[in-house]
PDB file of C-alpha atoms in Angstrom:
ATOM      1  CA  UNK A 574     101.210  30.384   0.336  1.00  0.00           C
ATOM      2  CA  UNK A 575     103.622  32.595  -1.537  1.00  0.00           C
ATOM      3  CA  UNK A 576     104.769  32.418  -5.129  1.00  0.00           C
ATOM      4  CA  UNK A 577     107.943  30.598  -4.130  1.00  0.00           C
ATOM      5  CA  UNK A 578     109.190  27.944  -6.499  1.00  0.00           C
ATOM      6  CA  UNK A 579     110.925  25.249  -4.465  1.00  0.00           C
ATOM      7  CA  UNK A 580     113.074  22.495  -5.944  1.00  0.00           C
ATOM      8  CA  UNK A 581     115.464  19.790  -4.850  1.00  0.00           C
ATOM      9  CA  UNK A 582     118.972  20.644  -6.017  1.00  0.00           C
ATOM     10  CA  UNK A 583     119.946  17.597  -8.053  1.00  0.00           C
ATOM     11  CA  UNK A 584     121.987  19.309 -10.783  1.00  0.00           C
ATOM     12  CA  UNK A 585     125.103  21.442 -10.379  1.00  0.00           C
ATOM     13  CA  UNK A 586     123.294  24.749 -10.998  1.00  0.00           C
ATOM     14  CA  UNK A 587     120.795  24.233  -8.190  1.00  0.00           C
ATOM     15  CA  UNK A 588     123.423  22.648  -5.935  1.00  0.00           C
ATOM     16  CA  UNK A 589     125.520  25.801  -6.488  1.00  0.00           C
ATOM     17  CA  UNK A 590     122.472  27.941  -5.592  1.00  0.00           C
ATOM     18  CA  UNK A 591     122.010  25.969  -2.340  1.00  0.00           C
ATOM     19  CA  UNK A 592     125.750  26.395  -1.700  1.00  0.00           C
ATOM     20  CA  UNK A 593     125.528  30.157  -2.311  1.00  0.00           C
ATOM     21  CA  UNK A 594     122.734  30.624   0.238  1.00  0.00           C
ATOM     22  CA  UNK A 595     124.498  28.454   2.817  1.00  0.00           C
ATOM     23  CA  UNK A 596     127.854  30.188   2.378  1.00  0.00           C
ATOM     24  CA  UNK A 597     126.241  33.654   2.476  1.00  0.00           C
ATOM     25  CA  UNK A 598     124.257  32.953   5.650  1.00  0.00           C
ATOM     26  CA  UNK A 599     127.046  30.875   7.261  1.00  0.00           C
ATOM     27  CA  UNK A 600     130.259  32.622   6.138  1.00  0.00           C
ATOM     28  CA  UNK A 601     132.288  30.945   8.882  1.00  0.00           C
ATOM     29  CA  UNK A 602     131.622  27.456   7.505  1.00  0.00           C
ATOM     30  CA  UNK A 603     132.066  27.695   3.739  1.00  0.00           C
ATOM     31  CA  UNK A 604     131.130  24.529   1.840  1.00  0.00           C
ATOM     32  CA  UNK A 605     132.535  23.385  -1.479  1.00  0.00           C
ATOM     33  CA  UNK A 606     130.280  21.995  -4.195  1.00  0.00           C
ATOM     34  CA  UNK A 607     131.568  18.511  -3.280  1.00  0.00           C
ATOM     35  CA  UNK A 608     130.533  19.153   0.346  1.00  0.00           C
ATOM     36  CA  UNK A 609     127.049  20.097  -0.852  1.00  0.00           C
ATOM     37  CA  UNK A 610     126.804  16.969  -3.014  1.00  0.00           C
ATOM     38  CA  UNK A 611     127.744  14.883   0.033  1.00  0.00           C
ATOM     39  CA  UNK A 612     125.047  16.594   2.118  1.00  0.00           C
ATOM     40  CA  UNK A 613     122.495  16.058  -0.649  1.00  0.00           C
ATOM     41  CA  UNK A 614     123.221  12.334  -0.400  1.00  0.00           C
ATOM     42  CA  UNK A 615     122.536  12.253   3.347  1.00  0.00           C
ATOM     43  CA  UNK A 616     119.856  14.919   3.772  1.00  0.00           C
ATOM     44  CA  UNK A 617     116.880  16.406   1.959  1.00  0.00           C
ATOM     45  CA  UNK A 618     117.940  19.759   0.476  1.00  0.00           C
ATOM     46  CA  UNK A 619     115.747  22.346  -1.233  1.00  0.00           C
ATOM     47  CA  UNK A 620     116.325  25.721  -2.876  1.00  0.00           C
ATOM     48  CA  UNK A 621     113.699  28.454  -3.135  1.00  0.00           C
ATOM     49  CA  UNK A 622     113.192  31.040  -5.859  1.00  0.00           C
ATOM     50  CA  UNK A 623     110.816  33.958  -6.310  1.00  0.00           C
ATOM     51  CA  UNK A 624     110.498  33.984 -10.064  1.00  0.00           C
ATOM     52  CA  UNK A 625     114.107  33.438 -11.121  1.00  0.00           C
ATOM     53  CA  UNK A 626     115.576  35.127  -8.040  1.00  0.00           C
ATOM     54  CA  UNK A 627     117.264  32.922  -5.439  1.00  0.00           C
ATOM     55  CA  UNK A 628     115.629  33.450  -2.044  1.00  0.00           C
ATOM     56  CA  UNK A 629     116.791  30.695   0.286  1.00  0.00           C
ATOM     57  CA  UNK A 630     117.438  27.054   0.977  1.00  0.00           C
ATOM     58  CA  UNK A 631     116.549  24.382   3.480  1.00  0.00           C
ATOM     59  CA  UNK A 632     117.921  21.179   4.928  1.00  0.00           C
ATOM     60  CA  UNK A 633     116.136  18.302   6.614  1.00  0.00           C
ATOM     61  CA  UNK A 634     118.381  15.803   8.351  1.00  0.00           C
ATOM     62  CA  UNK A 635     116.350  12.603   8.806  1.00  0.00           C
ATOM     63  CA  UNK A 636     115.653  11.362  12.326  1.00  0.00           C
ATOM     64  CA  UNK A 637     118.842  10.214  13.988  1.00  0.00           C
ATOM     65  CA  UNK A 638     119.008   6.517  14.715  1.00  0.00           C
ATOM     66  CA  UNK A 639     117.547   5.752  18.114  1.00  0.00           C
ATOM     67  CA  UNK A 640     116.643   9.350  18.981  1.00  0.00           C
ATOM     68  CA  UNK A 641     113.671  10.127  16.760  1.00  0.00           C
ATOM     69  CA  UNK A 642     115.096  13.640  16.343  1.00  0.00           C
ATOM     70  CA  UNK A 643     115.240  15.278  12.918  1.00  0.00           C
ATOM     71  CA  UNK A 644     116.956  18.580  12.185  1.00  0.00           C
ATOM     72  CA  UNK A 645     115.133  21.205  10.123  1.00  0.00           C
ATOM     73  CA  UNK A 646     117.068  24.257   8.905  1.00  0.00           C
ATOM     74  CA  UNK A 647     115.644  27.113   6.809  1.00  0.00           C
ATOM     75  CA  UNK A 648     117.958  29.832   5.472  1.00  0.00           C
ATOM     76  CA  UNK A 649     116.820  32.993   3.700  1.00  0.00           C
ATOM     77  CA  UNK A 650     119.040  35.602   2.085  1.00  0.00           C
ATOM     78  CA  UNK A 651     118.915  38.934   3.948  1.00  0.00           C
ATOM     79  CA  UNK A 652     117.000  40.937   1.297  1.00  0.00           C
ATOM     80  CA  UNK A 653     114.138  38.410   1.463  1.00  0.00           C
ATOM     81  CA  UNK A 654     113.785  38.078   5.235  1.00  0.00           C
ATOM     82  CA  UNK A 655     110.567  39.140   6.903  1.00  0.00           C
ATOM     83  CA  UNK A 656     108.430  38.129   3.895  1.00  0.00           C
ATOM     84  CA  UNK A 657     107.316  34.720   5.192  1.00  0.00           C
ATOM     85  CA  UNK A 658     109.703  32.716   3.007  1.00  0.00           C
ATOM     86  CA  UNK A 659     111.588  31.276   5.981  1.00  0.00           C
ATOM     87  CA  UNK A 660     108.307  30.168   7.515  1.00  0.00           C
ATOM     88  CA  UNK A 661     107.278  28.491   4.268  1.00  0.00           C
ATOM     89  CA  UNK A 662     110.613  26.661   3.977  1.00  0.00           C
ATOM     90  CA  UNK A 663     110.549  25.680   7.649  1.00  0.00           C
ATOM     91  CA  UNK A 664     106.974  24.358   7.500  1.00  0.00           C
ATOM     92  CA  UNK A 665     107.797  22.265   4.408  1.00  0.00           C
ATOM     93  CA  UNK A 666     110.820  20.850   6.214  1.00  0.00           C
ATOM     94  CA  UNK A 667     108.788  20.191   9.345  1.00  0.00           C
ATOM     95  CA  UNK A 668     106.172  18.243   7.357  1.00  0.00           C
ATOM     96  CA  UNK A 669     108.891  16.137   5.719  1.00  0.00           C
ATOM     97  CA  UNK A 670     110.600  15.478   9.060  1.00  0.00           C
ATOM     98  CA  UNK A 671     107.294  14.246  10.501  1.00  0.00           C
ATOM     99  CA  UNK A 672     106.702  12.054   7.410  1.00  0.00           C
ATOM    100  CA  UNK A 673     110.160  10.545   8.013  1.00  0.00           C
ATOM    101  CA  UNK A 674     109.104   9.612  11.547  1.00  0.00           C
ATOM    102  CA  UNK A 675     110.562  12.473  13.577  1.00  0.00           C
ATOM    103  CA  UNK A 676     109.235  12.689  17.099  1.00  0.00           C
ATOM    104  CA  UNK A 677     111.441  15.646  18.032  1.00  0.00           C
ATOM    105  CA  UNK A 678     112.506  18.601  15.890  1.00  0.00           C
ATOM    106  CA  UNK A 679     115.877  20.247  16.270  1.00  0.00           C
ATOM    107  CA  UNK A 680     117.669  23.042  14.456  1.00  0.00           C
ATOM    108  CA  UNK A 681     121.085  24.648  14.528  1.00  0.00           C
ATOM    109  CA  UNK A 682     121.969  28.336  14.189  1.00  0.00           C
ATOM    110  CA  UNK A 683     125.276  30.169  14.058  1.00  0.00           C
ATOM    111  CA  UNK A 684     125.210  32.432  17.137  1.00  0.00           C
ATOM    112  CA  UNK A 685     126.043  35.529  15.078  1.00  0.00           C
ATOM    113  CA  UNK A 686     122.877  34.987  12.993  1.00  0.00           C
ATOM    114  CA  UNK A 687     120.519  37.011  15.176  1.00  0.00           C
ATOM    115  CA  UNK A 688     117.680  36.793  12.633  1.00  0.00           C
ATOM    116  CA  UNK A 689     117.967  32.996  12.505  1.00  0.00           C
ATOM    117  CA  UNK A 690     118.094  32.692  16.277  1.00  0.00           C
ATOM    118  CA  UNK A 691     115.034  34.930  16.684  1.00  0.00           C
ATOM    119  CA  UNK A 692     113.218  32.911  13.984  1.00  0.00           C
ATOM    120  CA  UNK A 693     113.888  29.657  15.867  1.00  0.00           C
ATOM    121  CA  UNK A 694     112.941  31.070  19.263  1.00  0.00           C
ATOM    122  CA  UNK A 695     109.695  32.484  17.814  1.00  0.00           C
ATOM    123  CA  UNK A 696     108.811  28.919  16.816  1.00  0.00           C
ATOM    124  CA  UNK A 697     109.313  27.569  20.317  1.00  0.00           C
ATOM    125  CA  UNK A 698     112.867  26.253  19.983  1.00  0.00           C
ATOM    126  CA  UNK A 699     115.003  26.374  23.115  1.00  0.00           C
ATOM    127  CA  UNK A 700     118.774  26.193  23.313  1.00  0.00           C
ATOM    128  CA  UNK A 701     120.203  22.804  24.248  1.00  0.00           C
ATOM    129  CA  UNK A 702     123.890  23.292  23.511  1.00  0.00           C
ATOM    130  CA  UNK A 703     126.408  25.934  22.455  1.00  0.00           C
ATOM    131  CA  UNK A 704     129.752  24.830  21.012  1.00  0.00           C
ATOM    132  CA  UNK A 705     132.668  25.665  18.734  1.00  0.00           C
ATOM    133  CA  UNK A 706     133.686  23.473  15.831  1.00  0.00           C
ATOM    134  CA  UNK A 707     137.445  22.967  15.400  1.00  0.00           C
ATOM    135  CA  UNK A 708     138.962  26.174  14.044  1.00  0.00           C
ATOM    136  CA  UNK A 709     135.773  28.232  14.541  1.00  0.00           C
ATOM    137  CA  UNK A 710     135.570  31.371  16.665  1.00  0.00           C
ATOM    138  CA  UNK A 711     131.788  31.862  16.543  1.00  0.00           C
ATOM    139  CA  UNK A 712     129.705  29.337  18.474  1.00  0.00           C
ATOM    140  CA  UNK A 713     126.938  27.199  17.002  1.00  0.00           C
ATOM    141  CA  UNK A 714     123.691  26.838  18.923  1.00  0.00           C
ATOM    142  CA  UNK A 715     121.680  23.607  18.894  1.00  0.00           C
ATOM    143  CA  UNK A 716     118.001  24.148  19.636  1.00  0.00           C
ATOM    144  CA  UNK A 717     115.079  21.781  20.183  1.00  0.00           C
ATOM    145  CA  UNK A 718     111.324  22.181  20.226  1.00  0.00           C
ATOM    146  CA  UNK A 719     109.859  20.934  23.492  1.00  0.00           C
ATOM    147  CA  UNK A 720     107.608  17.901  23.008  1.00  0.00           C
TER     148      UNK A 720
END
């Protein structure tokens, strides 16, 4: 375990920190603070700090109705990659997804995020779909861990 301090972003400051990590790692899909608030109402969000320094964020989308599949996403700012923080965030999200009843774990990565794609593949995820959202030019990749 690292010295990460992990918190749910319930106030504007922490919601803005989650937003900053998301928008830095996913610059093609910039979210407003209202978008983040909406996501916080549907999903379990966390932000991670090393001391007072923002390191990353995570999202757990609860199991989808009828599928048993939850989505776990861990994002780490570039200067903090390779230190185990992504693994720590991912494992926390994985535990929560299982507690919520997930039978299958999925994730999604922007195809230009080579570090994120390698991270997912190193954890056994395999690509299930590649697609463009309306107006996007860089594909998203849905991945799933084999059962």
